[in-house]
Every structure is written in structure tokens, then in C-alpha cells.
């Protein structure tokens, strides 16, 4: 029997490859994006409390009501935008599921989807599985700025969706108000939807504020805003995310979600709902991660690596031109084996593996790991 390959362009994700190699070799793992420290014990205590209280059966398909309500309340306080918890807020099993459900809700075979690359690795396979056609806008170092005239030229009558990600993985770049205005100008008279991956919404540096697409009046009703509690509360392993979208978009989104996972882990949803009561718990994130970014940057300041400080996210990209002309993939593997520091080669985020000699390091790690990694890198 012939086994069809529905995703012939992809193999095992780079995150699995590099994390596995880091484990096998005992390397410091600055590759896959996850915190190298635990979440607040108050949060796990809440899970324990809700499990013991018997909240262990299926949650409602849309998410437990108290979490949807508190998330809507937090969103209103933070961005001044209101979402109806019953018809516009859905809790799902991670941002990855939200992206899958949103793309699947609107993309028909043959539809074009604009993807800015470097792009987070789940976008294109999700588009492919729906028969969509990715149309790439290639962003380049050092600033990865969007040239909006290029986006305008890429839009056709078949463009159905644009994928947005701010703060951006892997570049750490954040969109400005002007980017939102330019996007609004291009989509406002067209039948184009938006998926806005905002999982790093609380991780911006140097006084920047997050420009959520929901805050733009033209964009709010045509955007699936995707978030993840994993990044905000150091619980990437819980895989709990959400989608905020206008009622018609949410209805379409839920049609898909109900047959992908149906619902999401119950006691954790209750725990997060309780935990959201204290805004300080996420308001301290920019300072927390900025200190870690700066620790990493200070650690490699006297090395031959070159970098532009990340504006947001928990990733720092560094250029290694002055050290070697090896391909970034080979170098990432070699550094893991030889000096015990794992990173992600940024070429994997481009559909044609553009190699700008840049590695991505995740600085969501303990200070001693960041310092030790920087020390090893500085010897190169
Ligand atoms: N989008 C981006 C940009 C990410 O970096 C990640 C995960 N690191 C995700 C989506 C997936 O989030 P989740 O783990 O909640 O599925
Ligand atoms: N988003 C994380 C990263 O960019 C990894 C998530 C995953 O392993 N799929 O490293």
C-alpha cells in the first residue's frame, strides 16, 4: 500500500531535533523556546486545589466560563477592547491549535495566504493541509522591516488571509502603529482575513508597548487574535491558548476546534482563571525578560558575534559572519556538540532556507545557564 505524504515539504521540526541533540550531548539548551525554570508554585497549588475539588471532566467546548470572562476582562483593561466571553472568546489547546483552527476556518483550496518569513514553523504546514497557497514576503536582517509596497504587490484577488506575528519569533521584532495602519489600508476594502499570533504580547522591551491588531478599528473584526498562557505564565507544557475574534469569525473557528480537540484540560483552566486575578503576575514580565536579554547580550559583548537587541519575545538573534562562513544549520549542530550550546539556525524559518549566518538563542533560562552559554560562545 502507498502511504500518502500530506506534508512532503517537512520532516521533524527543528525544535525536536535540537532539543533532542541538546539532551543527548548534555548541552545547554538555548534552542527550543521554553523557560528553563519552573512556574509559580501558587499556580500549581491552584491546579491541585481544582483537581481535588473534582473539576476533572470535560470542559465546555468553548472553554470554562470563568476563564473566558477573566480573559475578556483582562483584554478590556489592557487594550481597551471588548470581547464577549460567550461569543468571541475560545480557549484551546495551545496557540498551535488556535492557528490551525483559524487558518482552517477561512482557507479554501487554491486560496492565497501571505506569510512573512522568517515564519514560525507551524504556519505553512497548516496552510498546506488546507490546500492554501503560501505567498512569501521575505524579511531580511538586520532590521527585518516590512516594505508595505511589496505586500501591496503580493495581494491578488485570491488573497484570503495574512499571517501576522508580533512580537516576532525568531527575530524579536515588534510591529509599530504605523505597521498596523499600513496593513489596515491594504485590507480594508478587500475580502481578506488576518491571523495575528500574539503569544509574546507581554514580552516587549525598552518601554515598547504591544500593538495588538485588535486595537485597530479596521482590523479588529477581521482578525483572529491568538494568545498562549504558556509564554505568559511559564507553562508551555500545559498547552493552553486562546482565540479572540468577532462573533462570526469565532463561530467559524469553533466549528473546527470542536473536531480537533473538542475541549481543553479542565483543572488548568480554572487555575489560570484564578491566577489572572493579579495583573502584577504578567505585568512584571517585560522587566523580568529584559534583564535576561541584557545578561545574554552583556555576556557576548566582547565576542565576535554581532546582534541588534531583541525588541520583544524571549529570543535573541546573533550574526556569526566574523567567526565562520559555515551554513547556520551545520554551525548550530557543531556548537551543540563541541561547546555544549544549542541554538536554532534561522534558515529553517525560510521556505528556501535563506542562510544569513544568524542563530537564534532563547534567553528564557536561568541566569547561570545564560552566563555559562555566553562565556562559551565568547571563546569562539
Ligand atoms: N506561535 C509562536 C510565534 C510561538 O513561538 C509558539 C511557541 N513557542 C507558538 C505559536 C505555539 O504556542 P503553544 O505552545 O501555545 O501552542
Ligand atoms: N515555539 C517554540 C520555539 O520557537 C517551540 C515550540 C515547539 O517546540 N513546537 O522554539
Tab-separated table of C-alpha atoms and ligand atoms in Angstrom:
chain	number	residue	atom	x	y	z
A	1	UNK	CA	0.000	0.000	0.000
A	2	UNK	CA	1.177	3.501	-0.774
A	3	UNK	CA	1.167	5.793	2.233
A	4	UNK	CA	0.374	9.322	1.042
A	5	UNK	CA	2.536	12.126	2.423
A	6	UNK	CA	0.327	15.128	3.083
A	7	UNK	CA	3.292	17.283	4.102
A	8	UNK	CA	6.084	16.302	1.699
A	9	UNK	CA	7.982	19.535	2.356
A	10	UNK	CA	8.613	18.934	6.045
A	11	UNK	CA	10.380	16.451	8.297
A	12	UNK	CA	10.759	16.511	12.084
A	13	UNK	CA	10.624	20.060	13.487
A	14	UNK	CA	13.916	21.779	14.242
A	15	UNK	CA	12.777	22.236	17.855
A	16	UNK	CA	12.582	18.476	18.362
A	17	UNK	CA	15.874	17.908	16.534
A	18	UNK	CA	17.839	20.480	18.531
A	19	UNK	CA	16.314	19.744	21.926
A	20	UNK	CA	16.984	16.033	21.417
A	21	UNK	CA	20.576	16.712	20.447
A	22	UNK	CA	20.995	19.002	23.461
A	23	UNK	CA	19.716	16.247	25.751
A	24	UNK	CA	21.917	13.561	24.157
A	25	UNK	CA	25.049	15.704	24.365
A	26	UNK	CA	24.283	17.373	27.709
A	27	UNK	CA	24.476	20.809	26.043
A	28	UNK	CA	22.973	23.995	27.482
A	29	UNK	CA	19.690	24.172	25.619
A	30	UNK	CA	19.070	27.674	24.273
A	31	UNK	CA	17.336	26.231	21.201
A	32	UNK	CA	13.658	25.362	21.709
A	33	UNK	CA	11.680	28.258	23.191
A	34	UNK	CA	10.633	27.275	26.688
A	35	UNK	CA	11.546	28.541	30.157
A	36	UNK	CA	14.402	26.733	31.842
A	37	UNK	CA	12.810	27.416	35.240
A	38	UNK	CA	9.539	26.442	36.851
A	39	UNK	CA	6.273	28.350	37.042
A	40	UNK	CA	4.982	29.994	40.234
A	41	UNK	CA	4.156	27.307	42.861
A	42	UNK	CA	0.972	29.300	43.587
A	43	UNK	CA	-0.234	28.298	40.127
A	44	UNK	CA	0.426	24.567	40.571
A	45	UNK	CA	-1.233	24.786	44.022
A	46	UNK	CA	-4.353	26.126	42.310
A	47	UNK	CA	-4.366	23.183	39.879
A	48	UNK	CA	-4.103	20.820	42.825
A	49	UNK	CA	-6.998	22.598	44.523
A	50	UNK	CA	-9.249	22.351	41.465
A	51	UNK	CA	-8.342	18.711	40.818
A	52	UNK	CA	-9.159	17.795	44.429
A	53	UNK	CA	-12.416	19.708	44.105
A	54	UNK	CA	-13.351	17.275	41.345
A	55	UNK	CA	-13.024	19.540	38.302
A	56	UNK	CA	-11.674	16.682	36.203
A	57	UNK	CA	-14.230	16.059	33.461
A	58	UNK	CA	-14.610	17.641	30.014
A	59	UNK	CA	-14.638	21.418	29.998
A	60	UNK	CA	-17.216	23.125	27.770
A	61	UNK	CA	-16.094	23.106	24.135
A	62	UNK	CA	-15.552	26.892	24.211
A	63	UNK	CA	-13.582	26.906	27.494
A	64	UNK	CA	-14.681	27.200	31.125
A	65	UNK	CA	-16.865	30.322	31.510
A	66	UNK	CA	-14.851	31.889	34.346
A	67	UNK	CA	-11.649	31.781	32.291
A	68	UNK	CA	-13.354	33.277	29.234
A	69	UNK	CA	-14.787	36.036	31.419
A	70	UNK	CA	-11.481	36.863	33.136
A	71	UNK	CA	-9.631	36.829	29.845
A	72	UNK	CA	-12.174	39.223	28.338
A	73	UNK	CA	-11.815	41.439	31.406
A	74	UNK	CA	-8.007	41.413	31.205
A	75	UNK	CA	-8.167	42.210	27.473
A	76	UNK	CA	-10.523	45.145	28.093
A	77	UNK	CA	-8.263	46.525	30.837
A	78	UNK	CA	-5.091	46.074	28.888
A	79	UNK	CA	-6.107	47.107	25.367
A	80	UNK	CA	-9.414	48.923	25.876
A	81	UNK	CA	-11.090	46.453	23.501
A	82	UNK	CA	-14.127	44.440	24.492
A	83	UNK	CA	-14.788	40.820	23.505
A	84	UNK	CA	-17.962	38.994	24.505
A	85	UNK	CA	-16.831	35.999	26.617
A	86	UNK	CA	-19.673	33.843	25.244
A	87	UNK	CA	-19.418	34.549	21.542
A	88	UNK	CA	-15.922	35.976	20.955
A	89	UNK	CA	-13.519	34.145	23.288
A	90	UNK	CA	-12.463	30.491	22.875
A	91	UNK	CA	-9.966	28.534	24.981
A	92	UNK	CA	-7.975	25.930	23.049
A	93	UNK	CA	-5.062	23.523	23.484
A	94	UNK	CA	-2.236	25.936	22.766
A	95	UNK	CA	-1.668	28.678	20.228
A	96	UNK	CA	-0.727	25.969	17.730
A	97	UNK	CA	-4.282	24.660	17.793
A	98	UNK	CA	-5.689	28.189	17.551
A	99	UNK	CA	-3.576	28.854	14.452
A	100	UNK	CA	-4.697	25.562	12.920
A	101	UNK	CA	-8.388	26.199	13.619
A	102	UNK	CA	-8.303	29.826	12.410
A	103	UNK	CA	-6.489	29.004	9.168
A	104	UNK	CA	-8.742	26.004	8.547
A	105	UNK	CA	-11.835	28.122	9.182
A	106	UNK	CA	-11.125	30.523	6.322
A	107	UNK	CA	-8.739	28.936	3.810
A	108	UNK	CA	-10.231	27.005	0.886
A	109	UNK	CA	-8.135	25.049	-1.643
A	110	UNK	CA	-6.419	27.477	-4.021
A	111	UNK	CA	-6.665	30.498	-1.700
A	112	UNK	CA	-3.501	32.541	-1.310
A	113	UNK	CA	-2.144	33.232	2.152
A	114	UNK	CA	0.504	35.886	2.735
A	115	UNK	CA	3.261	34.735	5.071
A	116	UNK	CA	6.089	36.965	6.268
A	117	UNK	CA	9.271	34.960	6.537
A	118	UNK	CA	11.174	34.069	8.665
A	119	UNK	CA	7.940	32.445	9.874
A	120	UNK	CA	7.065	30.336	12.893
A	121	UNK	CA	7.192	26.764	11.685
A	122	UNK	CA	3.541	25.731	12.047
A	123	UNK	CA	2.065	28.339	9.676
A	124	UNK	CA	2.967	26.884	6.300
A	125	UNK	CA	2.156	23.204	7.042
A	126	UNK	CA	-1.240	24.379	8.317
A	127	UNK	CA	-1.843	26.346	5.120
A	128	UNK	CA	-0.653	23.367	3.032
A	129	UNK	CA	-3.022	20.944	4.791
A	130	UNK	CA	-5.903	23.210	3.790
A	131	UNK	CA	-4.851	23.385	0.141
A	132	UNK	CA	-3.885	27.052	0.520
A	133	UNK	CA	-1.004	28.603	-1.392
A	134	UNK	CA	1.595	30.387	0.736
A	135	UNK	CA	2.780	33.668	-0.796
A	136	UNK	CA	6.027	34.693	0.871
A	137	UNK	CA	7.197	38.172	1.837
A	138	UNK	CA	10.851	37.791	2.721
A	139	UNK	CA	12.181	39.932	5.565
A	140	UNK	CA	15.932	40.280	5.949
A	141	UNK	CA	18.410	41.176	8.668
A	142	UNK	CA	19.398	43.309	10.393
A	143	UNK	CA	16.037	45.048	10.904
A	144	UNK	CA	13.554	42.657	9.214
A	145	UNK	CA	11.380	45.674	8.347
A	146	UNK	CA	8.225	45.206	6.262
A	147	UNK	CA	8.191	47.060	2.943
A	148	UNK	CA	4.470	47.653	2.570
A	149	UNK	CA	4.699	48.340	-1.153
A	150	UNK	CA	5.941	44.746	-1.566
A	151	UNK	CA	2.963	43.478	0.443
A	152	UNK	CA	0.622	45.541	-1.728
A	153	UNK	CA	2.083	43.956	-4.859
A	154	UNK	CA	1.698	40.463	-3.393
A	155	UNK	CA	-2.039	40.893	-2.804
A	156	UNK	CA	-4.278	39.465	-5.528
A	157	UNK	CA	-7.969	38.634	-5.899
A	158	UNK	CA	-7.165	35.207	-4.490
A	159	UNK	CA	-5.541	36.510	-1.276
A	160	UNK	CA	-7.763	35.308	1.558
A	161	UNK	CA	-5.570	35.551	4.650
A	162	UNK	CA	-2.474	37.299	6.014
A	163	UNK	CA	-0.460	35.761	8.852
A	164	UNK	CA	0.900	38.267	11.381
A	165	UNK	CA	3.240	37.623	14.319
A	166	UNK	CA	4.215	40.384	16.754
A	167	UNK	CA	6.382	40.258	18.881
A	168	UNK	CA	8.073	38.075	16.341
A	169	UNK	CA	9.629	34.646	16.607
A	170	UNK	CA	12.513	34.278	15.680
A	171	UNK	CA	13.624	37.898	15.077
A	172	UNK	CA	12.295	39.564	18.241
A	173	UNK	CA	10.955	42.420	16.117
A	174	UNK	CA	7.717	44.189	17.135
A	175	UNK	CA	5.249	45.904	14.854
A	176	UNK	CA	4.545	49.616	15.301
A	177	UNK	CA	1.293	51.537	14.985
A	178	UNK	CA	2.394	52.507	11.501
A	179	UNK	CA	2.618	48.815	10.513
A	180	UNK	CA	-0.993	48.365	11.685
A	181	UNK	CA	-2.133	51.423	9.703
A	182	UNK	CA	-0.398	50.156	6.568
A	183	UNK	CA	-1.962	46.723	6.947
A	184	UNK	CA	-5.397	48.293	7.506
A	185	UNK	CA	-5.014	50.397	4.358
A	186	UNK	CA	-4.326	47.262	2.302
A	187	UNK	CA	-7.100	45.042	3.651
A	188	UNK	CA	-9.946	47.428	4.378
A	189	UNK	CA	-11.737	47.147	1.037
A	190	UNK	CA	-10.859	43.526	0.434
A	191	UNK	CA	-12.159	40.156	1.487
A	192	UNK	CA	-9.029	39.309	3.492
A	193	UNK	CA	-8.888	37.836	6.987
A	194	UNK	CA	-5.991	38.030	9.443
A	195	UNK	CA	-4.470	35.605	11.919
A	196	UNK	CA	-2.426	37.544	14.451
A	197	UNK	CA	-0.098	35.379	16.520
A	198	UNK	CA	0.476	37.454	19.651
A	199	UNK	CA	1.787	34.772	22.015
A	200	UNK	CA	4.586	37.124	23.212
A	201	UNK	CA	2.156	40.009	23.899
A	202	UNK	CA	3.590	40.516	27.412
A	203	UNK	CA	7.254	40.335	26.457
A	204	UNK	CA	8.369	43.691	24.989
A	205	UNK	CA	11.483	45.654	25.925
A	206	UNK	CA	12.873	49.167	26.289
A	207	UNK	CA	9.485	50.720	27.041
A	208	UNK	CA	7.723	49.423	23.909
A	209	UNK	CA	4.013	48.696	24.017
A	210	UNK	CA	2.422	45.767	22.238
A	211	UNK	CA	0.439	46.790	19.147
A	212	UNK	CA	-2.330	44.216	19.103
A	213	UNK	CA	-4.298	44.038	15.866
A	214	UNK	CA	-7.474	44.117	17.949
A	215	UNK	CA	-6.760	47.762	18.859
A	216	UNK	CA	-7.135	48.911	15.261
A	217	UNK	CA	-10.773	49.612	14.336
A	218	UNK	CA	-10.352	48.378	10.757
A	219	UNK	CA	-8.554	45.199	11.853
A	220	UNK	CA	-10.475	44.131	14.967
A	221	UNK	CA	-13.397	42.413	13.226
A	222	UNK	CA	-11.385	40.590	10.593
A	223	UNK	CA	-8.667	39.242	12.890
A	224	UNK	CA	-8.282	36.005	14.835
A	225	UNK	CA	-6.060	37.178	17.718
A	226	UNK	CA	-4.136	34.165	19.019
A	227	UNK	CA	-2.588	34.017	22.502
A	228	UNK	CA	-0.955	31.444	24.772
A	229	UNK	CA	-0.778	31.204	28.551
A	230	UNK	CA	2.337	29.074	28.059
A	231	UNK	CA	4.555	32.098	27.388
A	232	UNK	CA	2.973	34.393	29.928
A	233	UNK	CA	2.973	32.107	32.966
A	234	UNK	CA	5.988	29.842	32.202
A	235	UNK	CA	3.727	26.839	31.498
A	236	UNK	CA	4.494	25.882	27.893
A	237	UNK	CA	3.865	22.218	28.786
A	238	UNK	CA	0.242	22.873	29.680
A	239	UNK	CA	-0.584	23.809	26.073
A	240	UNK	CA	-3.399	26.238	26.796
A	241	UNK	CA	-4.059	29.024	24.344
A	242	UNK	CA	-6.935	31.134	23.153
A	243	UNK	CA	-8.522	32.908	20.243
A	244	UNK	CA	-10.234	36.299	20.420
A	245	UNK	CA	-12.319	37.112	17.351
A	246	UNK	CA	-15.578	38.741	16.277
A	247	UNK	CA	-18.691	36.576	16.691
A	248	UNK	CA	-18.906	35.384	13.048
A	249	UNK	CA	-15.205	34.504	12.999
A	250	UNK	CA	-15.489	32.788	16.374
A	251	UNK	CA	-18.428	30.696	15.143
A	252	UNK	CA	-16.358	29.524	12.176
A	253	UNK	CA	-13.336	28.932	14.436
A	254	UNK	CA	-15.341	26.837	16.916
A	255	UNK	CA	-16.699	24.638	14.131
A	256	UNK	CA	-13.132	23.482	13.539
A	257	UNK	CA	-11.964	23.463	17.170
A	258	UNK	CA	-14.822	21.168	18.210
A	259	UNK	CA	-13.493	18.424	15.923
A	260	UNK	CA	-9.784	18.950	16.547
A	261	UNK	CA	-9.651	18.659	20.346
A	262	UNK	CA	-13.251	19.485	21.327
A	263	UNK	CA	-12.111	20.995	24.644
A	264	UNK	CA	-9.067	21.774	26.751
A	265	UNK	CA	-7.769	20.433	30.073
A	266	UNK	CA	-10.254	21.452	32.783
A	267	UNK	CA	-8.445	21.989	36.134
A	268	UNK	CA	-5.710	24.054	34.494
A	269	UNK	CA	-8.300	26.395	33.001
A	270	UNK	CA	-9.789	27.026	36.460
A	271	UNK	CA	-6.325	27.549	37.936
A	272	UNK	CA	-5.371	30.096	35.266
A	273	UNK	CA	-8.696	31.895	35.762
A	274	UNK	CA	-7.872	32.345	39.469
A	275	UNK	CA	-4.286	33.270	38.765
A	276	UNK	CA	-5.281	36.032	36.324
A	277	UNK	CA	-6.822	37.942	39.233
A	278	UNK	CA	-3.466	39.617	39.983
A	279	UNK	CA	-2.270	41.623	36.956
A	280	UNK	CA	1.181	42.068	38.550
A	281	UNK	CA	1.805	38.448	37.613
A	282	UNK	CA	2.082	39.306	33.948
A	283	UNK	CA	2.912	42.995	34.222
A	284	UNK	CA	6.388	42.183	35.572
A	285	UNK	CA	7.288	40.061	32.527
A	286	UNK	CA	8.927	42.810	30.403
A	287	UNK	CA	11.381	43.710	33.204
A	288	UNK	CA	11.947	40.036	34.023
A	289	UNK	CA	12.889	39.094	30.463
A	290	UNK	CA	14.656	42.355	29.589
A	291	UNK	CA	17.131	41.640	32.378
A	292	UNK	CA	17.750	38.184	30.916
A	293	UNK	CA	18.143	39.563	27.381
A	294	UNK	CA	20.657	42.111	28.695
A	295	UNK	CA	22.537	39.463	30.658
A	296	UNK	CA	22.950	37.432	27.471
A	297	UNK	CA	23.940	40.490	25.399
A	298	UNK	CA	26.457	41.637	28.034
A	299	UNK	CA	27.866	38.110	28.124
A	300	UNK	CA	28.593	38.099	24.376
A	301	UNK	CA	29.514	41.809	24.132
A	302	UNK	CA	33.222	41.021	23.789
A	303	UNK	CA	32.693	38.059	21.458
A	304	UNK	CA	32.797	38.094	17.680
A	305	UNK	CA	29.019	37.640	17.462
A	306	UNK	CA	27.012	40.698	16.346
A	307	UNK	CA	23.447	41.447	17.332
A	308	UNK	CA	20.683	44.023	17.370
A	309	UNK	CA	18.889	43.797	20.737
A	310	UNK	CA	15.567	41.940	20.502
A	311	UNK	CA	12.591	44.313	20.823
A	312	UNK	CA	10.389	41.587	22.261
A	313	UNK	CA	9.860	37.778	22.628
A	314	UNK	CA	12.407	35.645	24.505
A	315	UNK	CA	14.733	35.153	21.550
A	316	UNK	CA	17.939	36.900	20.575
A	317	UNK	CA	19.301	36.546	17.048
A	318	UNK	CA	23.060	36.833	16.564
A	319	UNK	CA	25.166	37.029	13.398
A	320	UNK	CA	28.347	34.968	13.248
A	321	UNK	CA	29.881	36.238	9.978
A	322	UNK	CA	33.063	37.304	11.754
A	323	UNK	CA	33.650	33.791	13.054
A	324	UNK	CA	32.979	31.358	10.206
A	325	UNK	CA	31.210	31.016	6.878
A	326	UNK	CA	29.689	27.617	7.722
A	327	UNK	CA	25.967	27.138	6.985
A	328	UNK	CA	23.898	28.082	10.034
A	329	UNK	CA	22.393	24.595	10.369
A	330	UNK	CA	25.842	22.952	10.454
A	331	UNK	CA	27.134	25.513	12.918
A	332	UNK	CA	24.160	25.027	15.270
A	333	UNK	CA	24.837	21.280	15.309
A	334	UNK	CA	28.603	21.751	15.746
A	335	UNK	CA	28.245	24.252	18.601
A	336	UNK	CA	25.893	21.885	20.398
A	337	UNK	CA	28.383	19.029	20.142
A	338	UNK	CA	31.655	20.921	20.565
A	339	UNK	CA	30.974	23.715	23.055
A	340	UNK	CA	27.709	22.430	24.508
A	341	UNK	CA	25.436	25.326	23.497
A	342	UNK	CA	22.318	24.542	21.458
A	343	UNK	CA	20.622	27.192	19.294
A	344	UNK	CA	18.269	27.322	16.317
A	345	UNK	CA	19.562	28.119	12.801
A	346	UNK	CA	17.283	30.830	11.393
A	347	UNK	CA	17.378	29.410	7.848
A	348	UNK	CA	14.737	26.876	8.950
A	349	UNK	CA	12.209	29.706	9.169
A	350	UNK	CA	12.553	30.483	5.424
A	351	UNK	CA	10.904	28.303	2.772
A	352	UNK	CA	14.098	28.274	0.701
A	353	UNK	CA	16.341	28.052	3.767
A	354	UNK	CA	17.869	31.522	3.229
A	355	UNK	CA	21.069	31.487	5.227
A	356	UNK	CA	22.062	34.906	6.591
A	357	UNK	CA	24.510	33.339	9.067
A	358	UNK	CA	22.283	34.016	12.043
A	359	UNK	CA	21.493	31.813	15.036
A	360	UNK	CA	18.570	32.228	17.423
A	361	UNK	CA	19.206	31.851	21.152
A	362	UNK	CA	16.380	31.535	23.700
A	363	UNK	CA	17.220	33.524	26.853
A	364	UNK	CA	14.261	32.230	28.909
A	365	UNK	CA	16.793	30.350	31.003
A	366	UNK	CA	18.269	30.616	34.488
A	367	UNK	CA	20.966	33.271	34.885
A	368	UNK	CA	23.734	30.716	35.395
A	369	UNK	CA	22.820	28.940	32.131
A	370	UNK	CA	22.727	32.258	30.231
A	371	UNK	CA	26.094	33.319	31.642
A	372	UNK	CA	27.763	29.971	31.033
A	373	UNK	CA	26.432	29.833	27.447
A	374	UNK	CA	27.630	33.389	26.760
A	375	UNK	CA	31.061	32.550	28.184
A	376	UNK	CA	31.409	29.515	25.926
A	377	UNK	CA	30.255	31.499	22.877
A	378	UNK	CA	32.729	34.282	23.661
A	379	UNK	CA	35.666	31.897	23.285
A	380	UNK	CA	34.889	31.315	19.593
B	1	LIG	N1	3.463	30.965	17.853
B	1	LIG	C1	4.713	31.321	18.153
B	1	LIG	C2	5.300	32.514	17.493
B	1	LIG	C3	5.451	30.566	19.065
B	1	LIG	O1	6.709	30.908	19.347
B	1	LIG	C4	4.852	29.432	19.659
B	1	LIG	C5	5.557	28.520	20.619
B	1	LIG	N2	6.712	28.759	21.050
B	1	LIG	C6	3.542	29.115	19.324
B	1	LIG	C7	2.877	29.888	18.407
B	1	LIG	C8	2.858	27.911	19.901
B	1	LIG	O2	2.346	28.143	21.165
B	1	LIG	P1	1.678	26.967	22.014
B	1	LIG	O3	2.787	26.273	22.722
B	1	LIG	O4	0.742	27.674	22.948
B	1	LIG	O5	0.977	26.075	21.058
B	2	LIG	N1	7.751	27.948	19.799
B	2	LIG	C1	8.901	27.305	20.346
B	2	LIG	C2	10.142	27.841	19.648
B	2	LIG	O1	10.054	28.647	18.781
B	2	LIG	C3	8.872	25.817	20.195
B	2	LIG	C4	7.560	25.163	20.215
B	2	LIG	C5	7.686	23.776	19.673
B	2	LIG	O2	8.583	23.059	20.054
B	2	LIG	N2	6.828	23.422	18.776
B	2	LIG	O3	11.212	27.421	19.971
